[in-house]
Structure formats: C-alpha cells, structure tokens
Amino acid sequence: MSFRILIVDDEPALQSMVREILTQAGYETLSALSCAQALEQFRAAPPDAVLLDVMLPDGDGFSLFGKLRENRDMPVLFLSARDEDADRLQGLGLGADDYITKPFLPQELLLRLRAVLRRVYREEGSASKLGDAEIDWGKGTVRRDGREAALTAKEYALLRKLWDARGNIVTIDALCAALWDGPLVGYENTLMVHIRRLREKIEAEPSHPSYLLTVRGLGYRLNVEGGT
Amino acid sequence: MKLKSLLKGVLLVAVSSLLIVAVSFLGLFAFVYYNSSGGRDWGTSVSEISRALVRNGTAYTFTGEELLEEGQWLMLLDADGHISWSLYKPGDLPEQYGIADVASFSRWYLGDYPVKCWVRDDGLLVLGSPKGSVWKHDIAMNTRYLLQAPIWFLAFFLLALGCVLLLAYFAVGRWFRQAQHIRDSARSEWINGVSHDIRTPLSMVMGYAAQLEEAPGLNPKYKSQAAAIRVQSQVIRELVNDLNLTMRLDCQMQALRKETLRPEVFLRRAAADFLNGGMAEGFDFNMDLPEDPLPPVEADPFLLRRAVNNLLINAVKHNCPGGYIRLGAGVEDEMLVFWVEGGTAAEAARVPGPEILEPDGGAAHGTGLKLVAQIAAAHGGRAGFYCGTPWRCQLILPLKVAPGKSQRHGN
C-alpha cells in the first residue's frame, strides 16, 4: 500500500529534499508552503499522514494541527527547528504522533514515519516473511517447513512488538510493558520463557538463533535479514 | 562589562551617601538658624511696639497700631501685677497676675495665647497673639553636652552611611540581577535564534550527504566523502544541541521536569537508543548493572538521557577507531552513580593510572562534558571525568530514598 504524505514546510529547498526522500521510499507526496495551501491540499486529496513544520508564514503548525484534526483523524508528525521542551511537549500534548527536530537524517525520518504509519494503519490480515518462516498476523500463526504453529497471545504481542521495531533493539522493559500491565519488576525470567518458545516457532535452530537475537543486558532485536 | 557595572554601583553608593550626609547637615544648620535670635522673631519686634507706647502723666498714648497684626493685643503690667494699660485684651484673661503667672507665660503661654514680653521702666509690656498662631519651644542645653556635638555628628554620619550602604546593597543587588537577566535573555535568544536558523540548512546537508552515501553507482571515494560530510554534520548537530541546552542551564532558563526513574530501565532505554542510532559501530558494548535492584532516582529523563548520551558519544570519540564501551550504574556513598568506561583494544593492556580532568570537563573537551556537569549540578549532583585507562566518566546523583544497603557496581 502506498501512503500519501502531505509535507507542510515554508522552506522550498527542504521540502524538495523531504519529497525526494519520501518518493524514493515509495510514498506519494503532496506539498504546501503555508497553512492556507495545506488546508487546500488537505481538502483536495486527504493525505494518510502529515509532516508539519511549526513556524509557517501565515500561522503556526500547532493551530493548523487542530484544524486538520477537526476534519480527519490521521497521523501527524511535527518536523521543526524548534527544539525546546515546551514546543515538543506542546506538540505531543496536542496529540501529535511524533515530534522530529531538525536537523534529521533521511533514515531517521523514514523510520519514524514508518513506525507511526505501521501503528496507525496496522494491516491485521497481512502476512510477513521472516527468513523461511511466514507470519500470518490475521490468523496468529507461523508457518515454517510446511508446518503451522499457532502463537499464544503473549507470543503474538511479543513478535508484534519486535516486528514493529525490526532491526532495532527493544529493551526487556519495553517488551515486558507490551506483555503485562503494572509494575514490571520480576518479569524478566517469564519473558525469557516466552522468547524461547517463540524461537522454537520461528527459528530453524532455536539454540543458535538467526532472527530473534539477544542483546546482552539490554533486550532483544529482530534481525529480519537473518544471521548473527 | 562586569567591572563597568561594579564601578557604576560603587559610584551610586558614594553619591547617595554624600547626598544623605549633605542633606543631614543642611537640615541641621537650618534648625540651628531657626532657633537663633533671628529665627525666634516671629512677627513684629516687641521693642518697637514698646517705643510706640508713651506715658503722658497718668495716661498712655499708643501710636503703633499699624505695627500690630490681626488678632494681636497688648497689656502693660505694673510692679504689682495689675494691668495699668491694655489694648484689645481678650475678656477671658484676668486683670491681675502673680510672679508665678509671669514666670510661666514669659516662657510658655498665657491662657493658651502665645505672648512676648518687654521690660520697661513702668512695668512689663505683654504682646499677645491669637491662640494656636505660634508654636513655642524653649531650647536649653548643658554646655558639657554641646562639647560632645562632633561625636554626635560623626555618629549620625556613620548611621546615614550605614543606611545608604544597606539600601544600596539591596538596590544595587537587584539592579545587578535585572541587568544579568536582561543580558542572559539576550544571549540565550541570540543563540536560540542562531541554532534555529542553522537547523534547516543542516538538515539539507545531512539529508543530501546521506542520500549520496547510498547512491548506487557513485564512486566509492565520493561515497566516503559524502559519509564524512554526514558524520561531521551530525557532530555539528550535537554541538548546536549542546550549546543551546548549556546556555539555558547556565542562565537557569531550563525547567526541570523531574520524574521518579528506575535506573536500570532508564539506562537500558538510553543504551538501546544509542545503539539503534548506529553511533557505536566498531565498539563492543556491555551493560554492567548490579544484580540487586537499584533505588529509584528523581530526575528529568530528557536531561539525564542527554547527559548519558553525551558520555557515550565521548567514549566513542576518545576511543576511535574502536574498542569497548561499558555503561553501568551503582550506589556509592548513598549516591547513585551512572558511569561510562571506554578504551581501545591497545589501551586495555596498559597499566591503569587515571588522570583526573577538570570538574567541568575542561574547555578542551567542548560543550559535551560541560553539559554533563551542568545537568548533574541541576539535579543536585556532580560529574567526574577521568582520562586514562580505562577512560571513565561518571554522573553522580542524590538518591530519592536512602538505600537499605550499600551496593557497589561490579567493576
């Protein structure tokens, strides 16, 4: 699925670069240099997500955010040169999905945008490939070597959390928080049990994992490319 | 700039003291003059009036009515205290006066009328004025006390000077603080503005450099140059971020948003973010946390994350091109210690001999470590930097609750 992203920034050169980054990554883009243009674009072709600068020539991004959200509840990421806590807290406090401070790396922008889109437009029915294992998110199963194994609720939540952050380390605290409510002290051993069972379903050699890797002292990382 | 302000303050105090003392002395001289013979003469001279009253046999002729002011009256008392002549005398006054009466009104009032007296051959002339028109106060001073006047003057001078200094201390202090605040705000706004303006062009430098780095078919030499531009841009980004925050902390313009943090959870998250950012390529990273849970700490997670991140970045910088980095925490002397150690593979073989760096990280170490020291200080803690084998930096924070038992980090 190709997402349509509206980029609102008053700096044409930066906007052109962001448009290029997103287009290369397979996104469809719309651009606006002001609040008025943004509202016009928004009405003409509603985007799936908005990258929004805070300082605009005819208003501020925070006010525009409110107007956009009045019309449609789509993800909004602030992309601003204002790095003060107050601005970041105001943006996130309004309900924005992320607040990215300039300058940023293209990869950083893409990862954060992808994470937000994944969270908001979760494709429950789709399937994902992890090496020679195929994960069916709709059915909650893993198929490998012609055999299908059902995931328990905890294993599903664990795999989902790791998949959403694939390639990155997810701390044991974040995994525990995704699996259990309340205080997280003392869940580490139980987490290890769930990890071991999950490995048995997705790995060819669970004792020498290639995909679900342990990062000692920190957490786990889902290595979608395989290999240690 | 500070010296100029100080000189201004000193000048202000000196001028104020001089003014106070000058006004005090002028007041004193005015008072003395008022109590002199010239000052006492309120209205027409009684001697002049006396000259206008002439005795012709048994009768008196008065030719000085124009000398009297409105409401004034006259009476002449003989040697027995009887009134031998009067003009406009109020009806509520008696016709005869004893020695005690004369002694009293010659100094104070006669039936609340202020009076002045003049001794004549034929008696005592009394000039009266309306009630409440004159305030009389008799001054008499022992000459012995008059000799002490210089000491009193000196004491008053010192008192005035003390008052001026006290007032000046508060006034100048406030003035200094206001001036400092204005300067800090201007400095902070300027740096904020510059850092804001540099962010957008830096985004483009970083963005295009990263794209060139990944461009298929580009000469490897140019790719590595693009990578160098990207890495150095990231260094500038960190510098801009540090400069902005260090200024806000310096000017006490950064609000602390403290939360109760579990040190292990906080450190694992900080380490994961650091490693996910790809900053530690070529380094062997290890976490070193004690087995027993660490006590919680009250801290601003954003600032603390920044401090730990800066320590990790410094560990990478100091131990390039690669080696090891250890991040850990422990309790020492009822304080929570976050520490980062690093070293290259070659250094690991050297004999340990830590050299203590300046507490602020030293100017040579840029804003990164200075910021760590500022963040520690803002939380009531301190930072320590040791250059040697291993290279070690630590951030020491007060604990929210004193630990039940002392724990040492396993290092």
XYZ file of C-alpha atoms in Angstrom:
639
model
C 0.000 0.000 0.000
C 1.354 3.417 -0.971
C 0.696 6.103 1.620
C 0.067 9.715 0.662
C 2.055 12.151 2.804
C 1.382 15.881 2.979
C 4.568 17.883 3.660
C 3.942 21.347 5.113
C 7.110 23.447 5.337
C 7.806 27.039 4.326
C 11.349 26.248 3.126
C 11.069 25.125 -0.526
C 14.570 23.565 -0.658
C 13.979 21.447 2.444
C 10.544 20.488 1.226
C 12.020 19.362 -2.087
C 14.569 17.185 -0.266
C 11.950 15.598 2.001
C 9.735 14.977 -1.034
C 12.639 13.249 -2.772
C 13.394 11.075 0.283
C 9.767 10.017 0.618
C 9.260 9.425 -3.089
C 12.352 7.206 -3.219
C 10.979 5.262 -0.264
C 7.757 4.626 -2.214
C 5.450 7.249 -0.723
C 3.160 9.540 -2.667
C 3.714 13.170 -1.648
C 1.780 16.425 -1.526
C 3.367 19.704 -0.543
C 2.295 23.012 0.932
C 4.308 26.095 1.852
C 1.708 27.694 4.125
C -1.301 26.925 6.320
C -3.680 28.061 3.574
C -2.044 25.814 0.969
C -2.033 22.926 3.424
C -5.785 23.231 4.047
C -6.392 23.476 0.303
C -4.326 20.339 -0.387
C -5.948 18.575 2.530
C -9.443 19.192 1.115
C -8.460 18.307 -2.453
C -6.770 14.992 -1.637
C -6.881 13.857 2.014
C -3.426 12.518 3.000
C -2.685 9.416 5.077
C -0.202 11.355 7.201
C 1.114 14.902 7.557
C 4.667 16.150 8.159
C 4.105 19.557 9.699
C 6.519 22.415 10.384
C 5.731 24.586 13.429
C 6.658 28.008 12.058
C 4.713 28.875 8.951
C 4.320 32.262 7.254
C 0.568 32.571 7.809
C 0.210 30.848 11.177
C 1.740 28.207 13.388
C 1.753 24.474 12.952
C 0.035 23.871 16.284
C -3.081 25.771 15.187
C -3.035 24.112 11.777
C -2.768 20.746 13.519
C -6.054 21.461 15.319
C -7.803 22.408 12.075
C -6.543 19.296 10.263
C -7.546 17.002 13.092
C -11.030 18.570 13.171
C -11.555 17.231 9.663
C -9.797 13.887 9.838
C -8.020 11.806 12.465
C -4.836 10.954 10.565
C -1.266 10.720 11.917
C 0.659 13.983 12.170
C 4.409 14.288 12.774
C 5.862 17.667 13.631
C 9.094 18.427 11.806
C 10.507 21.505 13.451
C 13.667 23.502 14.068
C 12.306 24.465 17.493
C 13.905 22.077 19.948
C 12.769 23.455 23.279
C 10.953 21.148 25.676
C 7.960 23.444 25.715
C 7.486 23.127 21.942
C 7.998 19.376 21.946
C 5.615 18.940 24.853
C 3.061 21.241 23.258
C 3.181 19.274 20.003
C 2.944 15.875 21.633
C 0.455 17.190 24.190
C -1.887 18.225 21.383
C -1.897 14.610 20.245
C 0.740 14.567 17.501
C 2.189 11.127 16.758
C 5.815 12.270 16.828
C 7.971 15.389 17.078
C 11.113 15.280 14.949
C 13.675 18.015 15.492
C 15.681 19.392 12.576
C 18.316 18.516 11.505
C 17.470 14.874 10.869
C 18.857 12.023 8.833
C 16.683 10.699 5.976
C 16.783 7.248 7.527
C 15.654 8.624 10.879
C 12.716 10.398 9.232
C 11.706 7.293 7.290
C 11.946 5.003 10.317
C 9.867 7.278 12.488
C 7.279 7.853 9.779
C 7.119 4.129 9.067
C 6.693 3.350 12.773
C 3.769 5.767 13.032
C 2.097 4.504 9.850
C 2.556 0.923 10.987
C 0.968 1.706 14.320
C -1.988 3.610 12.870
C -2.671 1.570 9.720
C -1.924 -1.833 11.131
C -2.569 -4.489 8.484
C -4.046 -7.146 10.698
C -4.829 -9.517 7.889
C -1.470 -9.404 6.114
C 1.441 -11.794 6.299
C 5.151 -11.134 6.829
C 8.232 -13.130 5.891
C 10.976 -13.749 8.415
C 13.624 -15.892 6.717
C 11.932 -19.133 5.791
C 9.139 -18.533 8.315
C 5.895 -16.857 7.300
C 3.928 -14.977 9.924
C 0.186 -14.705 9.373
C -0.861 -11.792 11.568
C -4.549 -12.342 10.838
C -4.584 -15.951 11.952
C -1.843 -15.508 14.552
C 0.253 -18.384 13.187
C 3.801 -19.050 11.999
C 4.353 -21.417 9.067
C 7.802 -22.917 8.568
C 8.926 -26.045 6.710
C 5.305 -26.765 5.825
C 4.270 -26.868 9.468
C 1.972 -24.291 11.010
C 2.292 -23.301 14.682
C -0.236 -21.130 16.476
C 1.110 -18.212 18.518
C -0.142 -17.705 22.051
C -1.451 -14.232 22.941
C 1.837 -13.359 24.676
C 3.972 -14.708 21.824
C 1.863 -12.750 19.328
C 2.253 -9.492 21.334
C 5.983 -10.154 21.692
C 6.514 -10.829 17.984
C 4.376 -7.825 17.028
C 6.432 -5.515 19.255
C 9.701 -6.832 17.855
C 8.420 -6.750 14.270
C 7.254 -3.123 14.624
C 10.789 -2.190 15.701
C 12.549 -4.723 13.462
C 16.255 -4.091 13.113
C 16.330 -2.158 16.399
C 16.997 -3.240 19.949
C 13.854 -3.433 22.083
C 14.648 -3.358 25.788
C 13.346 -6.053 28.117
C 11.439 -3.290 29.926
C 9.616 -2.266 26.733
C 8.815 -5.927 25.956
C 7.524 -6.542 29.484
C 5.411 -3.375 29.232
C 3.913 -4.689 25.959
C 3.074 -8.038 27.554
C 1.971 -7.157 31.050
C 0.335 -4.254 32.846
C 1.515 -2.864 36.133
C 4.963 -2.994 37.752
C 7.474 -4.776 35.559
C 9.942 -5.947 38.184
C 10.439 -9.703 38.212
C 9.005 -10.474 34.767
C 12.381 -10.914 33.077
C 12.537 -14.690 33.631
C 8.993 -15.186 32.375
C 9.900 -13.078 29.339
C 12.845 -15.379 28.635
C 10.497 -18.369 28.666
C 8.235 -16.689 26.080
C 11.242 -15.763 23.961
C 12.485 -19.354 23.992
C 9.051 -20.667 22.931
C 8.813 -18.033 20.192
C 12.237 -19.009 18.889
C 11.092 -22.612 18.680
C 8.381 -21.440 16.273
C 10.338 -19.019 14.088
C 13.931 -20.263 14.160
C 15.453 -23.270 12.363
C 17.909 -23.664 15.267
C 16.335 -22.107 18.393
C 19.509 -22.578 20.450
C 21.514 -20.663 17.788
C 19.003 -18.019 16.724
C 19.452 -16.100 13.471
C 16.427 -13.795 13.694
C 15.407 -13.229 17.305
C 18.739 -12.139 18.771
C 19.631 -11.457 22.381
C 21.425 -8.176 23.123
C 23.075 -8.999 26.422
C 21.971 -6.848 29.327
C 19.615 -4.803 27.182
C 16.918 -6.771 25.376
C 16.251 -8.355 22.015
C 16.442 -7.462 18.350
C 14.570 -8.945 15.421
C 17.102 -9.332 12.659
C 14.945 -9.619 9.529
C 17.989 -10.243 7.320
C 18.985 -13.377 9.230
C 22.426 -14.398 10.549
C 24.079 -13.385 13.815
C 31.231 44.505 31.334
C 31.059 43.264 34.932
C 33.754 45.740 36.062
C 31.839 48.589 34.464
C 28.675 47.575 36.322
C 30.622 47.289 39.567
C 32.072 50.784 39.110
C 28.597 52.128 38.431
C 27.363 50.513 41.647
C 30.214 51.965 43.715
C 29.584 55.399 42.222
C 25.898 55.146 43.026
C 26.611 54.254 46.669
C 29.152 57.065 47.051
C 26.856 59.704 45.535
C 23.898 58.521 47.639
C 25.979 58.685 50.842
C 27.193 62.178 50.005
C 23.665 63.359 49.274
C 22.301 61.935 52.523
C 25.092 63.488 54.568
C 24.760 66.841 52.786
C 21.005 66.937 53.342
C 21.501 65.969 57.024
C 23.979 68.780 57.595
C 21.865 71.331 55.739
C 18.897 70.322 57.855
C 20.966 70.662 60.999
C 22.184 74.134 60.027
C 18.642 75.219 59.146
C 17.438 74.031 62.524
C 20.182 75.902 64.352
C 19.371 79.071 62.404
C 15.691 78.730 63.169
C 16.466 78.592 66.884
C 18.752 81.574 66.745
C 17.579 85.096 67.697
C 16.678 85.832 64.070
C 14.641 82.690 63.838
C 12.782 83.351 67.067
C 11.476 86.713 65.898
C 8.006 85.687 64.704
C 6.237 88.834 63.640
C 6.854 92.496 64.704
C 9.559 93.275 67.259
C 8.018 93.864 70.713
C 10.648 96.518 71.474
C 9.427 98.593 68.517
C 5.857 98.347 69.787
C 7.032 99.336 73.259
C 8.544 102.505 71.843
C 5.128 103.437 70.384
C 3.561 103.373 73.865
C 4.252 106.609 75.681
C 3.112 107.708 79.140
C 1.666 111.225 79.496
C 1.211 111.870 83.205
C -1.224 109.184 84.267
C -2.454 108.306 80.781
C -0.809 106.301 77.937
C -0.727 107.133 74.244
C -0.183 104.338 71.728
C 0.785 105.289 68.186
C 1.816 101.908 66.808
C -1.497 100.237 65.877
C -0.283 99.684 62.335
C 2.529 97.581 63.852
C 0.057 95.081 65.256
C -1.003 92.142 63.144
C -4.560 90.874 63.005
C -5.755 89.492 66.359
C -2.769 90.770 68.371
C -3.330 92.515 71.665
C -1.275 94.391 74.284
C -1.225 94.885 78.017
C 1.118 96.646 80.407
C 1.538 95.207 83.906
C 2.802 97.332 86.775
C 5.192 96.158 89.529
C 2.246 94.646 91.488
C 0.967 92.685 88.554
C -2.016 94.936 87.863
C -2.931 95.916 84.310
C -2.094 99.612 84.017
C -2.951 99.810 80.275
C -4.282 97.395 77.627
C -5.406 97.262 74.005
C -7.743 94.569 72.524
C -7.087 92.335 75.584
C -9.250 89.174 75.404
C -12.006 89.113 78.006
C -11.092 85.674 79.284
C -7.798 86.903 80.744
C -7.546 88.018 84.395
C -6.842 91.618 85.471
C -4.038 90.769 87.863
C -1.005 88.439 87.680
C 1.303 86.993 90.277
C 5.040 86.180 89.999
C 4.271 82.551 89.125
C 1.936 83.642 86.292
C 4.554 85.984 84.876
C 7.265 83.337 85.137
C 5.042 80.854 83.277
C 3.752 82.993 80.399
C 7.093 84.709 79.823
C 8.348 81.292 78.818
C 5.236 79.491 77.522
C 1.645 80.709 77.007
C -0.855 82.917 78.763
C -4.187 81.105 78.794
C -3.151 79.397 75.527
C -2.291 82.766 73.963
C 1.326 82.931 72.750
C 2.874 86.049 74.224
C 6.113 88.044 74.074
C 7.285 90.314 76.869
C 9.297 93.522 77.082
C 10.577 95.002 80.314
C 10.031 98.769 80.636
C 10.679 101.298 83.404
C 6.992 101.421 84.221
C 6.340 97.686 84.108
C 6.156 94.673 81.767
C 4.649 95.033 78.273
C 2.978 91.869 77.042
C 2.225 91.387 73.332
C -0.256 88.567 72.741
C -1.185 86.746 69.531
C -4.270 84.670 68.692
C -4.474 81.143 70.124
C -2.749 78.483 68.008
C -0.939 81.000 65.793
C 2.582 80.325 67.159
C 4.306 77.146 68.372
C 6.749 77.843 71.162
C 9.516 75.541 72.277
C 12.271 76.544 74.604
C 15.700 75.080 73.979
C 18.286 74.810 76.697
C 21.352 72.607 76.592
C 24.106 71.849 79.046
C 27.359 73.213 77.598
C 29.038 69.962 78.576
C 26.805 68.147 76.055
C 27.395 70.790 73.433
C 31.081 69.896 73.506
C 30.125 66.346 72.525
C 28.422 67.583 69.339
C 31.220 66.427 66.963
C 30.841 62.876 68.267
C 27.092 63.054 67.709
C 27.606 64.411 64.211
C 30.034 61.614 63.437
C 27.624 59.009 64.797
C 24.805 60.406 62.651
C 27.083 60.456 59.648
C 28.011 56.803 60.156
C 24.373 55.896 60.692
C 23.414 57.654 57.453
C 26.257 55.939 55.633
C 25.188 52.556 57.022
C 21.609 53.159 55.892
C 22.771 54.148 52.429
C 25.024 51.116 52.168
C 22.209 48.817 53.281
C 19.806 50.334 50.796
C 22.459 50.311 48.122
C 23.200 46.647 48.803
C 19.608 45.698 48.043
C 19.092 48.241 45.288
C 22.385 47.505 43.526
C 21.923 43.749 44.009
C 18.540 43.924 42.386
C 19.872 46.134 39.672
C 22.669 43.643 39.019
C 20.239 40.745 38.860
C 17.990 42.599 36.455
C 20.936 43.563 34.260
C 22.207 39.963 34.369
C 18.762 38.635 33.485
C 18.466 41.014 30.522
C 21.941 40.033 29.315
C 21.242 36.304 29.785
C 17.924 36.544 27.969
C 19.512 38.406 25.076
C 22.376 35.899 24.894
C 20.038 32.932 25.103
C 17.668 34.374 22.495
C 20.560 35.032 20.175
C 21.952 31.509 20.499
C 18.455 30.090 20.208
C 17.900 32.105 17.052
C 21.214 31.096 15.508
C 20.722 27.433 16.361
C 17.171 27.605 14.977
C 18.398 29.135 11.734
C 21.209 26.634 11.344
C 18.927 23.613 11.713
C 17.136 23.826 8.383
C 20.282 24.167 6.193
C 21.978 21.476 8.282
C 19.009 19.172 7.603
C 19.695 19.554 3.916
C 23.446 18.981 4.253
C 22.820 15.834 6.297
C 19.978 14.663 4.098
C 21.751 15.013 0.755
C 25.019 13.622 2.164
C 23.174 10.539 3.432
C 21.459 10.131 0.061
C 24.779 10.392 -1.797
C 26.246 7.808 0.578
C 23.562 5.367 -0.528
C 23.505 6.398 -4.207
C 24.022 3.369 -6.474
C 26.847 3.696 -8.970
C 28.628 6.529 -7.153
C 32.399 6.317 -6.977
C 33.402 4.798 -3.560
C 35.747 7.740 -2.967
C 32.850 10.215 -3.281
C 30.671 7.940 -1.171
C 33.219 8.072 1.636
C 33.419 11.866 1.258
C 29.629 12.046 1.494
C 29.819 9.851 4.607
C 32.378 12.234 6.125
C 30.050 15.206 5.434
C 27.157 13.333 7.041
C 29.191 12.367 10.132
C 30.596 15.891 10.594
C 27.106 17.351 10.151
C 25.928 15.087 12.946
C 28.776 16.439 15.086
C 27.590 19.996 14.324
C 24.041 18.956 15.217
C 25.223 17.658 18.601
C 27.210 20.860 19.143
C 24.202 23.057 18.352
C 22.006 20.990 20.666
C 24.607 21.107 23.451
C 25.227 24.813 23.023
C 21.543 25.604 23.260
C 20.964 23.484 26.328
C 24.162 24.535 28.067
C 23.116 28.167 27.628
C 19.651 27.506 29.027
C 21.123 25.692 32.030
C 23.714 28.433 32.507
C 21.030 31.130 32.540
C 18.707 28.959 34.655
C 16.111 29.083 31.901
C 15.698 25.311 31.607
C 12.780 23.955 33.623
C 13.465 20.633 35.365
C 10.656 18.130 34.788
C 11.563 15.550 37.381
C 10.105 12.064 37.454
C 10.836 9.000 39.518
C 13.075 6.817 37.377
C 14.222 3.241 37.765
C 17.926 3.481 36.912
C 18.117 0.088 35.165
C 15.106 0.785 32.928
C 16.392 4.256 32.142
C 19.904 3.055 31.267
C 18.711 0.157 29.101
C 16.492 2.557 27.123
C 19.315 5.104 26.757
C 21.738 2.377 25.624
C 19.228 0.889 23.175
C 18.544 4.306 21.608
C 22.271 4.963 21.350
C 22.998 1.617 19.701
C 19.945 1.869 17.430
C 21.332 5.207 16.213
C 24.363 3.343 14.890
C 26.846 5.563 16.726
C 28.894 2.743 18.233
C 29.929 0.805 15.145
C 33.262 -0.919 15.749
C 32.774 -0.965 19.538
C 31.995 -3.849 21.836
C 29.177 -2.603 24.084
C 28.383 -4.022 27.519
C 25.918 -3.151 30.247
C 27.117 -3.542 33.814
C 24.276 -3.413 36.307
C 24.215 -4.885 39.818
C 22.062 -7.955 40.438
C 20.023 -6.268 43.171
C 17.593 -3.588 42.014
C 18.928 -0.041 42.260
C 16.965 2.529 44.272
C 14.857 4.987 42.249
C 16.105 8.446 41.395
C 14.258 11.737 40.871
C 15.430 13.255 37.614
C 14.405 14.943 34.397
C 14.512 11.996 31.959
C 15.170 14.213 28.936
C 18.171 15.925 30.532
C 19.522 12.724 32.053
C 19.211 10.934 28.714
C 21.142 13.787 27.132
C 23.873 13.512 29.765
C 24.260 9.740 29.351
C 24.162 10.099 25.574
C 26.923 12.712 25.723
C 29.045 10.396 27.869
C 28.552 7.582 25.351
C 29.386 9.864 22.404
C 32.533 10.985 24.223
C 33.510 7.396 24.896
C 33.280 6.726 21.162
C 35.224 9.896 20.283
C 38.016 9.184 22.754
C 38.462 5.571 21.761
C 38.231 5.718 17.988
C 38.549 3.749 15.757
C 37.132 1.064 18.044
C 37.370 -0.815 21.303
C 34.907 -1.326 24.101
C 32.312 0.748 25.939
C 30.798 -0.218 29.265
C 27.740 1.505 30.685
C 26.738 0.847 34.259
C 25.290 2.141 37.487
C 25.744 1.531 41.185
C 25.355 3.090 44.611
C 28.367 4.719 46.222
C 28.222 6.669 49.494
C 24.441 6.884 49.287
C 24.624 8.449 45.829
C 23.603 6.904 42.536
C 26.483 6.695 40.074
C 25.938 6.312 36.350
C 29.224 5.584 34.661
C 30.638 5.061 31.205
C 34.000 3.455 30.571
C 35.764 3.062 27.313
C 39.039 2.011 25.848
C 40.720 0.827 22.711
C 41.989 -2.714 22.427
C 45.589 -1.425 22.673
C 44.885 0.611 25.827
C 43.399 -2.361 27.617
C 46.947 -3.743 28.021
C 48.258 -0.552 29.695
C 48.719 -0.108 33.433
C 45.759 1.787 34.919
C 46.578 5.311 36.041
C 43.572 7.602 35.880
C 44.244 11.289 35.446
C 41.501 13.487 36.816
C 40.116 16.004 34.361
C 38.653 19.351 35.346
C 35.259 19.021 37.046
C 33.548 20.851 34.204
C 35.036 18.590 31.612
C 37.605 21.178 30.619
C 37.378 23.639 27.781
C 39.349 21.289 25.559
C 36.518 18.767 25.813
C 33.941 21.085 24.262
C 30.413 21.550 25.409
C 29.581 17.834 25.658
C 31.105 17.087 29.052
C 30.432 20.590 30.361
C 26.772 19.903 29.697
C 27.006 16.629 31.656
C 28.443 18.565 34.623
C 25.685 21.190 34.321
C 22.943 18.549 34.194
C 24.433 16.809 37.241
C 24.576 20.130 39.116
C 20.978 20.961 38.141
C 19.953 17.695 39.858
C 21.993 18.431 42.971
C 24.753 16.029 41.925
C 28.143 16.243 40.282
C 30.132 14.760 37.437
C 33.593 13.245 37.395
C 35.827 12.712 34.397
C 38.937 10.556 34.399
C 41.272 10.346 31.459
C 43.400 7.244 31.490
C 42.959 3.513 31.223
C 40.116 2.979 31.201
C 38.697 6.321 30.123
C 35.894 6.879 32.598
C 33.158 9.430 33.156
C 30.549 9.354 35.869
C 27.400 11.160 36.751
C 26.629 11.179 40.482
C 23.084 11.926 41.597
C 21.437 12.054 45.009
C 19.050 9.189 45.647
C 15.347 9.767 46.118
C 15.384 7.436 49.153
C 18.489 6.313 51.005
C 19.218 2.694 50.048
C 18.686 -0.061 52.589
C 22.131 -1.379 51.939
C 25.126 -0.108 50.072
C 25.655 -1.589 46.630
C 28.823 -1.374 44.629
C 28.944 -1.566 40.889
C 30.638 -4.688 39.692
C 33.646 -3.075 38.129
